[in-house]
Amino acid sequence: MTQEKTVHLKNQFNDEFSQVFELCQFVFSQSASLSESKPSLLISTLQTLEKFLVWIPLGYIFETELIETLTSYLSVAALRNPSLKCLVEIGSLAVGGLYDNRFSTLYMLFISQLSNIVPVTTDIASAYEEADDDTQAFVMDLALFFSGFFKGHLQILESGDADHIAGMKTGMEYMLKISTVNDVEVFKACVEWWHNFSNDLYYSTRVVQPGLQLVAALRSPGTSRKDSFAPICSDLRRVMISRMAKPEEVLIVEDENGEIVRETSKDTDTIALYRTMKEILVYLTHLDSEDTDRIMLKKLASQMDRTEWSWHNLNTLCWAVGSISGAMTEAQEKKFLVIVIKELLQLCEIVKGKDNKAVVASNIMYVVGQYPRFLRAHWKFLKTVVNKQFEFMLETHPGVQDMACDTFMKIAQKCRKKFVAMQQGENKPFIDEIILGLPGIIEKLEPHQIHSFYESCGCILAEPTNWDNCSQQVLKLFKLPNETWQDIIYKASVGPEVFQDREVRKKLVNILKTNTRVAKSLGVPYYVQLKWMFPEMLNVYVTFSKALSEMVKTMGPVMTRSADARSMRAVKKEVLRLLEAFYAHDDGSNKEVTMQTLIEPMTEPILGDYYNSVPETRDAEVLSLFAQAIKFSKGLPVGAIRLIFKSLFACTLEMIKANFEDFPEARLNFFKLLRAINQYNFNEFFNLDDNPAAAEAEFKLIINAIVWAFKHTERNVAETGLMLLIELLENVDKSAFVTYFYTICFRLVLNDILSVLTDTLHRPGFKYQAQVLMHLLSVVAAGRVTEPMWNPDNPEEVANSGNPPNNRQFVVYHMETLLTTAFPNLTRTQVQAVVRNMFESLGNTKIFKGHLRDFLIQTKEFGSGDNSDLFDEERKAELERKQREEQERLKSTPGLVAPLANDENMAES
């Protein structure tokens, strides 16, 4: 059913609802007898009413006795749940101030009835554990009622008399008790309200705005809204701290058997809950940081004296401590954290058992990782904490080493200047100590953890103030892997069969991966290490290339799937990834040296290997490597581009043109390479051969390849092809090739763009398709091309083109004929209007796309089904706007932005 029809039926039903409401009222009037004889009729009536409450005329709700009737049913056990569901809907209505007095009546009647049913002193959490399903559903609906009512109508209660304010606080006490119920969904309903409450209370203390809920008359002189809610806030802090959700960074969890294990997958619901609870605690800390400090330290003391010791209690406390980073003043934070970190370190020493130590260790790592500001300001603590991470790296309990490596990475990113500077009382920078002790630190780490550790060290060495000393430090950092590398290379020089050992190939892969991670984090200073490795690394690449070729030659392409072939290709791929990583993170300050020592020597062997290999052993990374080399160099010499084109283009196109599925990585990287050439070596597209005829043939192949790209149904490939075409058209318009290009390519591109534009399988590409079409038509409308786009010497073509006087008329006639033939359900007149509207709206992108959408909806293909992709651009723009607003909101309050996500925290004092 369409939205328009739904609205029409609702409006029609509104007009007829009086009869339904009279029937409901009649049933309710007989409730005294029906509750005994036929309660099911009353229940069904309430359930029916619930469905209509959100959209029926408000008079039926607020200008009748319905509210009084529904609240009275709360005392009847059989009617309690269905009547509460109705009250949830009414309490959540947003209707302006017209019915404030009725909302007030509703709440006071409700709280009066509830106090009789469930006294406010009841331990709701304990009762919930023993309750039946109906009672548990009632508790859930209670949470929804209070949450919905408070969000929309708290001001009514705050501005009321003393009874209303007392009733409001009683409701919040109920919400606090419900918030302790051990049910995630119930808790989420409560958290939603507490987030709204804490946010509103915090901002009301910062700026007093018109209409803000401040009720001075009912409070003692000098009592602020903040003070009035202080007891509620204090209890809420305790609830949030005791129930804090697990942050994403924590990798160690308790499984269903009560054992401490490494987390295997991310729980997105828990992460979302943590973020909401973090905001609540940040707001509450801003409102009264001393109370937050007091509660947390008291709970920590209960862990230290073991009176409340448990994994759960320690976890939630430490997760809460980590969540409020930045919410206290720096002086407060220092005093607070000195106690927290000291006691956690002490606790790690005194607890017995591997599981207990693992839990404490994970919490230490989480907390210290959230407070880079504190660590930067306190060198001794920083060094102690980092050395503790190194101890944890030797601990083989599942998850501990991963968390230690992750925490070291965070600290390295935020405190790197402290590692490279000479600190008071030290005889060398801390990074030099780390490099010196590196063998002992990483001896028990897994390969992926070693890669992370080296990346962290690279991040530290990348500190700009350290670049004068960096070269020697980099070589010292790589002493261990370089020794292993040299040993393998030496053994291979004596006997090449060493490369046949899979363990040797695995070592090579890990050494190359370590180098790649450092190349990314270190950037330019990594050159000294790459220069040292490069000659032998290239020899290794060539050696494995020859071995693979020989394997295929003797045993056929099927051997490319063997374990030996895969491990050899793994080495080759890592060589390519390492080179690409360096070019991507080198700022080009030594471009000429890099060109001479790295790019030029690698070109022929890598391109030759790709060209001569069978398709199954060609590495897609070669395509992305040369795309990155072109970007790094801002354009390669014409000879290099020709060599790249002849070595990569035809053979790759042959691999991918058979269908849309085979070689997916090569397919995407192929078009990324063409984009790089278009961006930095555009003129070479027209100069790929000294022979003009051959050069033109090559160029037409490129255009056909681009067309092939945007015909893909795989979104990444299609969008890459469309963006490449748009960039190509923009370059053509700025070049001397305008007439040449549009004369030979215009019709081909236009026909294929219209083909994908009107194909429902290509809906997601609408934004770029429309952009291409608009560009093509704009070129024609502006008269940029003076040569005929048709062959005036061919009478048949002239006749089929409508004997046009100019290119615009030719294109208009061509599009009309093409679209009329493709969509027989549209008349020629309709199509003419479509084409005319396109040309008339070329100056306005929004209107042009609107005409295109209207045309597509008129066609049978788009007449049904989901056309939301046609509005994808607008949807993304709206999403980006909301994300910007959300970022601004978070940045406006210290502590809401995670310390590692806040760029300002990168600036070290």
Short mmCIF file of N, CA and C in Angstrom, two decimals, residues 413-560:
data_model
loop_
_atom_site.label_atom_id
_atom_site.label_comp_id
_atom_site.label_asym_id
_atom_site.label_seq_id
_atom_site.Cartn_x
_atom_site.Cartn_y
_atom_site.Cartn_z
N GLN A 413 50.82 6.81 19.89
CA GLN A 413 50.20 7.82 19.02
C GLN A 413 50.04 9.16 19.74
N LYS A 414 49.73 9.11 21.04
CA LYS A 414 49.40 10.33 21.77
C LYS A 414 50.55 10.92 22.57
N CYS A 415 51.57 10.13 22.84
CA CYS A 415 52.63 10.61 23.73
C CYS A 415 54.02 10.47 23.09
N ARG A 416 54.10 10.41 21.78
CA ARG A 416 55.36 10.03 21.14
C ARG A 416 56.51 10.99 21.43
N LYS A 417 56.19 12.26 21.63
CA LYS A 417 57.26 13.22 21.91
C LYS A 417 57.97 12.88 23.21
N LYS A 418 57.25 12.33 24.19
CA LYS A 418 57.86 11.97 25.47
C LYS A 418 58.85 10.81 25.31
N PHE A 419 58.61 9.97 24.33
CA PHE A 419 59.49 8.82 24.11
C PHE A 419 60.83 9.22 23.49
N VAL A 420 60.81 10.27 22.66
CA VAL A 420 62.04 10.62 21.93
C VAL A 420 62.82 11.73 22.61
N ALA A 421 62.20 12.44 23.55
CA ALA A 421 62.89 13.53 24.24
C ALA A 421 63.67 12.99 25.44
N MET A 422 64.75 13.67 25.78
CA MET A 422 65.53 13.30 26.98
C MET A 422 64.78 13.81 28.21
N GLN A 423 64.37 12.90 29.07
CA GLN A 423 63.60 13.27 30.25
C GLN A 423 64.54 13.46 31.45
N GLN A 424 64.09 14.29 32.37
CA GLN A 424 64.89 14.58 33.56
C GLN A 424 65.16 13.28 34.34
N GLY A 425 66.43 13.08 34.69
CA GLY A 425 66.80 11.90 35.45
C GLY A 425 67.11 10.68 34.59
N GLU A 426 67.01 10.82 33.29
CA GLU A 426 67.29 9.70 32.38
C GLU A 426 68.60 9.97 31.64
N ASN A 427 69.26 8.87 31.22
CA ASN A 427 70.51 9.06 30.47
C ASN A 427 70.36 8.83 28.97
N LYS A 428 69.14 8.45 28.55
CA LYS A 428 68.87 8.30 27.12
C LYS A 428 67.36 8.41 26.90
N PRO A 429 66.94 8.77 25.68
CA PRO A 429 65.50 8.79 25.40
C PRO A 429 64.89 7.40 25.62
N PHE A 430 63.62 7.37 26.01
CA PHE A 430 62.96 6.11 26.34
C PHE A 430 62.89 5.18 25.13
N ILE A 431 62.74 5.75 23.93
CA ILE A 431 62.65 4.90 22.74
C ILE A 431 63.95 4.11 22.55
N ASP A 432 65.09 4.71 22.93
CA ASP A 432 66.36 3.98 22.82
C ASP A 432 66.39 2.80 23.80
N GLU A 433 65.82 2.99 24.98
CA GLU A 433 65.72 1.89 25.95
C GLU A 433 64.84 0.77 25.39
N ILE A 434 63.73 1.17 24.78
CA ILE A 434 62.79 0.18 24.23
C ILE A 434 63.48 -0.63 23.13
N ILE A 435 64.17 0.06 22.22
CA ILE A 435 64.85 -0.63 21.12
C ILE A 435 65.92 -1.57 21.66
N LEU A 436 66.63 -1.12 22.70
CA LEU A 436 67.69 -1.95 23.29
C LEU A 436 67.11 -3.22 23.91
N GLY A 437 65.95 -3.08 24.55
CA GLY A 437 65.34 -4.24 25.22
C GLY A 437 64.33 -4.97 24.36
N LEU A 438 64.25 -4.62 23.10
CA LEU A 438 63.22 -5.15 22.21
C LEU A 438 63.18 -6.68 22.15
N PRO A 439 64.31 -7.40 22.04
CA PRO A 439 64.24 -8.87 21.96
C PRO A 439 63.48 -9.48 23.13
N GLY A 440 63.70 -8.97 24.34
CA GLY A 440 63.01 -9.50 25.50
C GLY A 440 61.54 -9.14 25.54
N ILE A 441 61.20 -7.97 24.99
CA ILE A 441 59.81 -7.51 25.02
C ILE A 441 58.93 -8.36 24.11
N ILE A 442 59.43 -8.69 22.91
CA ILE A 442 58.58 -9.33 21.90
C ILE A 442 58.76 -10.84 21.83
N GLU A 443 59.54 -11.41 22.73
CA GLU A 443 59.91 -12.83 22.57
C GLU A 443 58.71 -13.77 22.62
N LYS A 444 57.62 -13.39 23.30
CA LYS A 444 56.46 -14.28 23.40
C LYS A 444 55.26 -13.80 22.58
N LEU A 445 55.47 -12.76 21.78
CA LEU A 445 54.38 -12.23 20.97
C LEU A 445 54.19 -13.05 19.70
N GLU A 446 52.92 -13.12 19.24
CA GLU A 446 52.61 -13.74 17.97
C GLU A 446 53.01 -12.79 16.83
N PRO A 447 53.18 -13.31 15.60
CA PRO A 447 53.61 -12.43 14.49
C PRO A 447 52.77 -11.18 14.33
N HIS A 448 51.42 -11.30 14.39
CA HIS A 448 50.58 -10.11 14.19
C HIS A 448 50.79 -9.09 15.31
N GLN A 449 51.12 -9.58 16.52
CA GLN A 449 51.38 -8.67 17.63
C GLN A 449 52.74 -7.98 17.46
N ILE A 450 53.71 -8.71 16.92
CA ILE A 450 55.02 -8.11 16.63
C ILE A 450 54.87 -7.00 15.59
N HIS A 451 54.04 -7.25 14.58
CA HIS A 451 53.80 -6.21 13.56
C HIS A 451 53.24 -4.95 14.22
N SER A 452 52.29 -5.14 15.14
CA SER A 452 51.68 -4.00 15.84
C SER A 452 52.72 -3.26 16.68
N PHE A 453 53.56 -4.01 17.37
CA PHE A 453 54.59 -3.40 18.22
C PHE A 453 55.54 -2.54 17.37
N TYR A 454 55.99 -3.09 16.26
CA TYR A 454 56.90 -2.33 15.39
C TYR A 454 56.20 -1.09 14.82
N GLU A 455 54.93 -1.23 14.48
CA GLU A 455 54.20 -0.06 13.97
C GLU A 455 54.16 1.04 15.03
N SER A 456 53.97 0.66 16.29
CA SER A 456 53.96 1.64 17.38
C SER A 456 55.31 2.34 17.50
N CYS A 457 56.39 1.56 17.39
CA CYS A 457 57.72 2.16 17.44
C CYS A 457 57.93 3.11 16.26
N GLY A 458 57.44 2.72 15.10
CA GLY A 458 57.53 3.61 13.93
C GLY A 458 56.79 4.91 14.15
N CYS A 459 55.64 4.81 14.81
CA CYS A 459 54.85 6.02 15.13
C CYS A 459 55.65 6.95 16.04
N ILE A 460 56.36 6.37 17.01
CA ILE A 460 57.18 7.18 17.93
C ILE A 460 58.33 7.84 17.18
N LEU A 461 59.02 7.06 16.38
CA LEU A 461 60.18 7.59 15.64
C LEU A 461 59.77 8.63 14.61
N ALA A 462 58.51 8.63 14.20
CA ALA A 462 58.04 9.61 13.22
C ALA A 462 57.87 11.00 13.81
N GLU A 463 58.01 11.14 15.13
CA GLU A 463 57.93 12.46 15.76
C GLU A 463 58.92 13.41 15.06
N PRO A 464 58.43 14.51 14.47
CA PRO A 464 59.31 15.40 13.66
C PRO A 464 60.55 15.90 14.40
N THR A 465 60.44 16.13 15.72
CA THR A 465 61.59 16.63 16.45
C THR A 465 62.71 15.60 16.55
N ASN A 466 62.43 14.37 16.13
CA ASN A 466 63.39 13.28 16.27
C ASN A 466 64.10 12.92 14.96
N TRP A 467 63.75 13.60 13.85
CA TRP A 467 64.22 13.15 12.55
C TRP A 467 65.75 13.20 12.41
N ASP A 468 66.40 14.10 13.14
CA ASP A 468 67.87 14.18 13.03
C ASP A 468 68.54 12.90 13.51
N ASN A 469 67.93 12.21 14.49
CA ASN A 469 68.51 10.99 15.04
C ASN A 469 67.88 9.72 14.48
N CYS A 470 66.94 9.90 13.56
CA CYS A 470 66.04 8.80 13.22
C CYS A 470 66.71 7.66 12.46
N SER A 471 67.61 7.96 11.54
CA SER A 471 68.15 6.92 10.65
C SER A 471 68.79 5.79 11.43
N GLN A 472 69.66 6.13 12.40
CA GLN A 472 70.32 5.09 13.17
C GLN A 472 69.33 4.33 14.04
N GLN A 473 68.34 5.04 14.58
CA GLN A 473 67.33 4.38 15.42
C GLN A 473 66.52 3.38 14.60
N VAL A 474 66.20 3.75 13.35
CA VAL A 474 65.42 2.85 12.49
C VAL A 474 66.20 1.56 12.24
N LEU A 475 67.47 1.69 11.91
CA LEU A 475 68.29 0.50 11.64
C LEU A 475 68.44 -0.36 12.90
N LYS A 476 68.55 0.29 14.06
CA LYS A 476 68.63 -0.47 15.32
C LYS A 476 67.30 -1.17 15.60
N LEU A 477 66.20 -0.47 15.30
CA LEU A 477 64.88 -1.07 15.49
C LEU A 477 64.74 -2.37 14.70
N PHE A 478 65.31 -2.38 13.49
CA PHE A 478 65.15 -3.54 12.61
C PHE A 478 66.30 -4.55 12.75
N LYS A 479 67.10 -4.42 13.80
CA LYS A 479 68.26 -5.30 13.95
C LYS A 479 67.85 -6.78 13.92
N LEU A 480 66.83 -7.14 14.69
CA LEU A 480 66.42 -8.55 14.74
C LEU A 480 65.90 -9.06 13.39
N PRO A 481 64.86 -8.43 12.81
CA PRO A 481 64.38 -8.94 11.52
C PRO A 481 65.45 -8.87 10.42
N ASN A 482 66.31 -7.84 10.47
CA ASN A 482 67.35 -7.74 9.44
C ASN A 482 68.37 -8.89 9.56
N GLU A 483 68.66 -9.30 10.78
CA GLU A 483 69.56 -10.43 10.95
C GLU A 483 68.95 -11.71 10.37
N THR A 484 67.67 -11.91 10.63
CA THR A 484 66.98 -13.08 10.07
C THR A 484 66.96 -13.01 8.54
N TRP A 485 66.66 -11.81 8.02
CA TRP A 485 66.63 -11.59 6.57
C TRP A 485 68.01 -11.90 5.96
N GLN A 486 69.05 -11.37 6.56
CA GLN A 486 70.40 -11.59 6.03
C GLN A 486 70.78 -13.07 6.06
N ASP A 487 70.39 -13.75 7.13
CA ASP A 487 70.70 -15.17 7.25
C ASP A 487 70.04 -15.97 6.13
N ILE A 488 68.76 -15.64 5.85
CA ILE A 488 68.04 -16.35 4.78
C ILE A 488 68.67 -16.05 3.42
N ILE A 489 68.99 -14.78 3.18
CA ILE A 489 69.57 -14.39 1.90
C ILE A 489 70.94 -15.06 1.71
N TYR A 490 71.71 -15.13 2.78
CA TYR A 490 73.04 -15.78 2.66
C TYR A 490 72.89 -17.27 2.34
N LYS A 491 71.98 -17.94 3.05
CA LYS A 491 71.78 -19.36 2.80
C LYS A 491 71.27 -19.60 1.37
N ALA A 492 70.43 -18.68 0.88
CA ALA A 492 69.91 -18.81 -0.48
C ALA A 492 71.03 -18.62 -1.51
N SER A 493 71.99 -17.76 -1.19
CA SER A 493 73.10 -17.55 -2.13
C SER A 493 73.99 -18.79 -2.21
N VAL A 494 74.03 -19.56 -1.13
CA VAL A 494 74.81 -20.79 -1.12
C VAL A 494 74.03 -21.93 -1.78
N GLY A 495 72.76 -22.00 -1.43
CA GLY A 495 71.90 -23.04 -1.99
C GLY A 495 70.48 -22.53 -2.15
N PRO A 496 70.04 -22.19 -3.38
CA PRO A 496 68.70 -21.59 -3.61
C PRO A 496 67.55 -22.46 -3.11
N GLU A 497 67.82 -23.76 -2.86
CA GLU A 497 66.73 -24.63 -2.42
C GLU A 497 66.18 -24.21 -1.06
N VAL A 498 66.87 -23.29 -0.36
CA VAL A 498 66.37 -22.82 0.94
C VAL A 498 64.99 -22.16 0.78
N PHE A 499 64.75 -21.57 -0.38
CA PHE A 499 63.46 -20.91 -0.61
C PHE A 499 62.32 -21.92 -0.79
N GLN A 500 62.66 -23.20 -0.92
CA GLN A 500 61.61 -24.21 -1.08
C GLN A 500 61.00 -24.59 0.27
N ASP A 501 61.64 -24.16 1.34
CA ASP A 501 61.14 -24.44 2.69
C ASP A 501 60.01 -23.47 3.04
N ARG A 502 58.83 -24.00 3.34
CA ARG A 502 57.67 -23.14 3.62
C ARG A 502 57.89 -22.28 4.86
N GLU A 503 58.60 -22.81 5.85
CA GLU A 503 58.87 -22.04 7.06
C GLU A 503 59.73 -20.81 6.73
N VAL A 504 60.66 -20.97 5.80
CA VAL A 504 61.48 -19.84 5.36
C VAL A 504 60.61 -18.81 4.68
N ARG A 505 59.71 -19.26 3.83
CA ARG A 505 58.81 -18.32 3.14
C ARG A 505 57.91 -17.60 4.15
N LYS A 506 57.48 -18.33 5.18
CA LYS A 506 56.65 -17.70 6.22
C LYS A 506 57.44 -16.62 6.95
N LYS A 507 58.73 -16.90 7.22
CA LYS A 507 59.57 -15.89 7.87
C LYS A 507 59.72 -14.66 7.00
N LEU A 508 59.90 -14.86 5.71
CA LEU A 508 60.04 -13.73 4.78
C LEU A 508 58.77 -12.88 4.78
N VAL A 509 57.62 -13.55 4.74
CA VAL A 509 56.34 -12.82 4.75
C VAL A 509 56.22 -11.98 6.01
N ASN A 510 56.55 -12.55 7.18
CA ASN A 510 56.43 -11.81 8.43
C ASN A 510 57.40 -10.63 8.51
N ILE A 511 58.62 -10.83 8.00
CA ILE A 511 59.58 -9.72 7.98
C ILE A 511 59.06 -8.59 7.09
N LEU A 512 58.51 -8.95 5.94
CA LEU A 512 57.99 -7.94 5.01
C LEU A 512 56.76 -7.24 5.60
N LYS A 513 55.91 -7.99 6.29
CA LYS A 513 54.73 -7.38 6.92
C LYS A 513 55.16 -6.39 8.01
N THR A 514 56.17 -6.77 8.79
CA THR A 514 56.68 -5.86 9.82
C THR A 514 57.17 -4.57 9.18
N ASN A 515 57.90 -4.68 8.08
CA ASN A 515 58.40 -3.50 7.38
C ASN A 515 57.26 -2.65 6.82
N THR A 516 56.23 -3.31 6.32
CA THR A 516 55.09 -2.57 5.76
C THR A 516 54.40 -1.74 6.84
N ARG A 517 54.22 -2.33 8.02
CA ARG A 517 53.55 -1.59 9.10
C ARG A 517 54.38 -0.38 9.52
N VAL A 518 55.70 -0.54 9.56
CA VAL A 518 56.54 0.59 9.94
C VAL A 518 56.58 1.63 8.83
N ALA A 519 56.58 1.20 7.58
CA ALA A 519 56.56 2.15 6.46
C ALA A 519 55.33 3.05 6.55
N LYS A 520 54.20 2.48 6.97
CA LYS A 520 52.97 3.27 7.08
C LYS A 520 53.03 4.25 8.24
N SER A 521 53.56 3.82 9.38
CA SER A 521 53.56 4.70 10.55
C SER A 521 54.73 5.67 10.57
N LEU A 522 55.84 5.32 9.90
CA LEU A 522 57.05 6.15 9.96
C LEU A 522 57.16 7.11 8.79
N GLY A 523 56.77 6.68 7.61
CA GLY A 523 56.83 7.58 6.45
C GLY A 523 58.24 7.78 5.94
N VAL A 524 58.61 9.03 5.65
CA VAL A 524 59.88 9.37 4.99
C VAL A 524 61.10 8.72 5.66
N PRO A 525 61.25 8.79 6.99
CA PRO A 525 62.47 8.22 7.60
C PRO A 525 62.64 6.73 7.39
N TYR A 526 61.58 6.03 6.96
CA TYR A 526 61.71 4.60 6.72
C TYR A 526 62.62 4.31 5.52
N TYR A 527 62.88 5.31 4.70
CA TYR A 527 63.66 5.12 3.46
C TYR A 527 64.99 4.41 3.73
N VAL A 528 65.65 4.73 4.83
CA VAL A 528 66.97 4.16 5.12
C VAL A 528 66.89 2.63 5.23
N GLN A 529 65.81 2.12 5.81
CA GLN A 529 65.63 0.67 5.94
C GLN A 529 65.26 0.05 4.58
N LEU A 530 64.36 0.70 3.85
CA LEU A 530 63.94 0.17 2.55
C LEU A 530 65.11 0.14 1.57
N LYS A 531 65.92 1.19 1.61
CA LYS A 531 67.09 1.23 0.72
C LYS A 531 68.02 0.06 1.02
N TRP A 532 68.18 -0.27 2.30
CA TRP A 532 69.04 -1.38 2.69
C TRP A 532 68.48 -2.72 2.18
N MET A 533 67.17 -2.89 2.27
CA MET A 533 66.54 -4.15 1.89
C MET A 533 66.32 -4.30 0.39
N PHE A 534 66.14 -3.18 -0.30
CA PHE A 534 65.56 -3.18 -1.64
C PHE A 534 66.26 -4.11 -2.63
N PRO A 535 67.59 -4.07 -2.79
CA PRO A 535 68.21 -4.91 -3.83
C PRO A 535 67.90 -6.40 -3.65
N GLU A 536 68.07 -6.89 -2.41
CA GLU A 536 67.82 -8.32 -2.19
C GLU A 536 66.32 -8.62 -2.23
N MET A 537 65.52 -7.66 -1.82
CA MET A 537 64.06 -7.85 -1.86
C MET A 537 63.59 -8.02 -3.30
N LEU A 538 64.15 -7.23 -4.20
CA LEU A 538 63.80 -7.35 -5.61
C LEU A 538 64.28 -8.69 -6.16
N ASN A 539 65.46 -9.13 -5.72
CA ASN A 539 65.96 -10.45 -6.15
C ASN A 539 65.06 -11.57 -5.66
N VAL A 540 64.58 -11.43 -4.42
CA VAL A 540 63.65 -12.43 -3.89
C VAL A 540 62.39 -12.47 -4.74
N TYR A 541 61.89 -11.29 -5.10
CA TYR A 541 60.67 -11.20 -5.93
C TYR A 541 60.88 -11.91 -7.25
N VAL A 542 62.01 -11.62 -7.91
CA VAL A 542 62.31 -12.22 -9.22
C VAL A 542 62.49 -13.73 -9.08
N THR A 543 63.15 -14.16 -8.01
CA THR A 543 63.38 -15.59 -7.79
C THR A 543 62.07 -16.35 -7.68
N PHE A 544 61.15 -15.83 -6.88
CA PHE A 544 59.87 -16.51 -6.73
C PHE A 544 59.03 -16.41 -8.01
N SER A 545 59.18 -15.33 -8.76
CA SER A 545 58.48 -15.20 -10.04
C SER A 545 58.92 -16.32 -10.98
N LYS A 546 60.23 -16.54 -11.05
CA LYS A 546 60.76 -17.59 -11.93
C LYS A 546 60.31 -18.97 -11.45
N ALA A 547 60.32 -19.17 -10.14
CA ALA A 547 59.92 -20.47 -9.60
C ALA A 547 58.45 -20.77 -9.92
N LEU A 548 57.61 -19.75 -9.81
CA LEU A 548 56.19 -19.93 -10.13
C LEU A 548 56.01 -20.22 -11.62
N SER A 549 56.72 -19.48 -12.45
CA SER A 549 56.61 -19.70 -13.90
C SER A 549 57.04 -21.12 -14.26
N GLU A 550 58.11 -21.57 -13.63
CA GLU A 550 58.60 -22.93 -13.91
C GLU A 550 57.59 -23.98 -13.44
N MET A 551 56.97 -23.72 -12.29
CA MET A 551 55.97 -24.64 -11.76
C MET A 551 54.78 -24.76 -12.71
N VAL A 552 54.33 -23.61 -13.22
CA VAL A 552 53.19 -23.61 -14.15
C VAL A 552 53.58 -24.28 -15.46
N LYS A 553 54.80 -24.01 -15.89
CA LYS A 553 55.28 -24.56 -17.17
C LYS A 553 55.35 -26.08 -17.14
N THR A 554 55.80 -26.63 -16.03
CA THR A 554 55.99 -28.08 -15.94
C THR A 554 54.74 -28.83 -15.49
N MET A 555 53.91 -28.21 -14.64
CA MET A 555 52.77 -28.94 -14.08
C MET A 555 51.41 -28.32 -14.40
N GLY A 556 51.42 -27.20 -15.13
CA GLY A 556 50.16 -26.61 -15.56
C GLY A 556 49.60 -25.60 -14.57
N PRO A 557 48.63 -24.78 -15.04
CA PRO A 557 48.04 -23.71 -14.20
C PRO A 557 47.39 -24.21 -12.93
N VAL A 558 46.98 -25.50 -12.91
CA VAL A 558 46.31 -26.02 -11.72
C VAL A 558 47.20 -25.94 -10.49
N MET A 559 48.53 -25.93 -10.71
CA MET A 559 49.46 -25.88 -9.58
C MET A 559 49.47 -24.53 -8.87
N THR A 560 48.85 -23.52 -9.49
CA THR A 560 48.81 -22.21 -8.83
C THR A 560 47.98 -22.26 -7.55
#
